[in-house]
Structure formats: C-alpha cells, structure tokens
Amino acid sequence: LASDEHGDPIHQLEYRISRLEGVLRLNKMITESGGKIFATNGKKADFDATVEKCKEAGGSIATPNSPGENDAILYFVKYFNTYAYLGIKQSLIPGRFQLLNGAQLGYTNWYSNEPSGKGEE
C-alpha cells in the first residue's frame, strides 16, 4: 500500500478494516463482546456445515464464555428469528455437555429443565 492522506500502511489497513466492520454492523452481520467478534452470513445450514464455514473464515463456531458473549449470540438469534448452533456437544454423561474438543464448559445459561436437545435450551 502506498502512503497517502491516511498515513502509513498499518494505519491504512486499520482504516479499511474499520470501514468494513462498519458496513458489516450496518447489515447486522457482526457484533462483538469481550474482544471477540461474532459474525454470521445469515444463512441456514446444518451443524457440520456451520462448523466448516467458521473454519474457512478463520474462526470457530461460537461458544459463549460469559453473559456478554451469550448476548452477542442471542443478538443474531433475535435478529434472524432462528436458532444458533453452539460449539458444544453432549458428553458421555446424559444431560451433560462439553466443548467440541472435550473440555468442560466454563459458562452455561440454560433455561430451567434444559438442555433437552429439543431446540429450546
């Protein structure tokens, strides 16, 4: 990148990233919490396709680790009026869940009598 009115190449990149993030926010495609960016393409897909798309984008499927991150995911659920897949799976113990890599969950926010696996967790 050539130097121009926006300064050195690093500042130019920061400026361009800021503009792109602004467009994505306007289109309700990204939000952030706790220094993490949560994004969606707004399309419906199955779990495996969702995991793959997240990897292709250089990220991972969302796993909330705090109330703020949970709210960031809920933002998309409400905006698109649909469910969201999370980066968790049922463990070998029925009714217990864990991260996809097998680690224990550090944060949960289930409704009463959930998770049931019926989509209303």
C-alpha positions as a printed NumPy array, in Angstrom:
array([[  0.   ,   0.   ,   0.   ],
       [  1.279,   3.44 ,  -0.839],
       [  1.392,   6.15 ,   1.772],
       [ -1.359,   8.74 ,   1.367],
       [ -3.556,  11.024,   3.456],
       [ -4.386,   8.13 ,   5.824],
       [ -0.733,   7.674,   6.816],
       [  1.47 ,   4.618,   6.814],
       [  0.35 ,   1.186,   5.579],
       [ -0.625,  -0.031,   9.081],
       [ -2.923,   2.948,   9.581],
       [ -4.355,   2.421,   6.104],
       [ -5.184,  -1.186,   6.958],
       [ -6.733,  -0.181,  10.288],
       [ -8.836,   2.4  ,   8.454],
       [-10.   ,  -0.114,   5.847],
       [-10.822,  -2.735,   8.49 ],
       [-12.792,  -0.138,  10.448],
       [-14.811,   0.767,   7.346],
       [-15.508,  -2.889,   6.529],
       [-16.589,  -3.599,  10.106],
       [-18.927,  -0.609,   9.896],
       [-20.598,  -1.977,   6.774],
       [-20.984,  -5.412,   8.354],
       [-22.5  ,  -3.866,  11.5  ],
       [-24.98 ,  -1.902,   9.4  ],
       [-26.005,  -5.138,   7.701],
       [-26.361,  -6.888,  11.086],
       [-23.644,  -9.396,  10.174],
       [-21.231,  -8.838,  13.093],
       [-21.294,  -7.888,  16.746],
       [-18.647,  -8.145,  19.421],
       [-18.186,  -8.879,  23.081],
       [-15.178,  -9.387,  25.295],
       [-12.759,  -8.557,  22.49 ],
       [-14.231, -11.275,  20.267],
       [-16.057, -10.664,  17.01 ],
       [-19.17 , -12.757,  16.415],
       [-20.254, -12.984,  12.784],
       [-22.864, -14.647,  10.624],
       [-23.669, -14.841,   6.945],
       [-27.351, -15.07 ,   7.893],
       [-27.842, -18.323,   6.013],
       [-29.301, -21.526,   7.427],
       [-27.091, -24.602,   7.427],
       [-26.668, -27.834,   9.338],
       [-24.227, -28.138,  12.241],
       [-21.336, -29.678,  10.288],
       [-21.607, -27.089,   7.5  ],
       [-21.662, -24.324,  10.115],
       [-18.503, -25.649,  11.788],
       [-16.797, -25.871,   8.377],
       [-17.817, -22.337,   7.315],
       [-16.462, -20.951,  10.575],
       [-13.131, -22.721,   9.98 ],
       [-12.989, -21.43 ,   6.387],
       [-13.465, -17.903,   7.732],
       [-10.515, -18.371,  10.107],
       [-12.652, -18.651,  13.232],
       [-14.621, -21.213,  15.143],
       [-18.257, -21.855,  15.937],
       [-19.443, -19.657,  18.802],
       [-19.153, -20.904,  22.354],
       [-20.3  , -18.328,  24.901],
       [-17.939, -17.904,  27.84 ],
       [-19.735, -15.034,  29.573],
       [-23.131, -13.323,  29.737],
       [-21.89 , -10.706,  27.234],
       [-20.856, -13.35 ,  24.715],
       [-24.169, -15.134,  25.255],
       [-25.941, -11.836,  24.477],
       [-23.84 , -11.399,  21.309],
       [-25.071, -14.768,  20.046],
       [-28.622, -14.012,  21.179],
       [-28.465, -10.816,  19.095],
       [-28.291, -12.934,  15.925],
       [-30.954, -15.365,  17.152],
       [-33.37 , -12.484,  17.676],
       [-32.437, -10.545,  14.54 ],
       [-32.725, -13.545,  12.208],
       [-35.559, -15.135,  14.243],
       [-33.884, -18.535,  14.269],
       [-31.768, -20.779,  16.45 ],
       [-27.975, -20.772,  16.618],
       [-25.592, -23.686,  16.813],
       [-23.02 , -23.559,  19.597],
       [-19.606, -25.175,  19.81 ],
       [-20.707, -27.761,  22.343],
       [-21.804, -31.381,  22.307],
       [-23.372, -33.849,  24.696],
       [-20.821, -35.677,  26.81 ],
       [-20.839, -39.373,  27.598],
       [-22.918, -38.489,  30.679],
       [-26.535, -37.919,  29.569],
       [-27.701, -34.359,  30.159],
       [-24.13 , -33.038,  30.391],
       [-22.442, -31.03 ,  27.686],
       [-18.846, -30.189,  26.832],
       [-16.867, -28.182,  24.316],
       [-16.278, -29.818,  20.932],
       [-12.671, -30.548,  21.949],
       [-13.922, -32.439,  25.051],
       [-13.11 , -29.709,  27.602],
       [-15.623, -28.818,  30.308],
       [-17.933, -25.87 ,  29.847],
       [-16.837, -22.847,  31.836],
       [-20.114, -20.983,  31.363],
       [-23.716, -22.08 ,  30.926],
       [-27.025, -20.242,  30.847],
       [-29.644, -22.919,  30.296],
       [-33.374, -22.402,  30.789],
       [-34.955, -24.461,  33.572],
       [-35.067, -28.218,  32.807],
       [-32.635, -27.761,  29.934],
       [-30.735, -28.789,  27.948],
       [-33.174, -31.251,  26.481],
       [-31.895, -31.367,  22.905],
       [-35.234, -30.125,  21.586],
       [-34.033, -26.673,  20.488],
       [-35.243, -24.597,  23.429],
       [-32.154, -24.793,  25.617]])
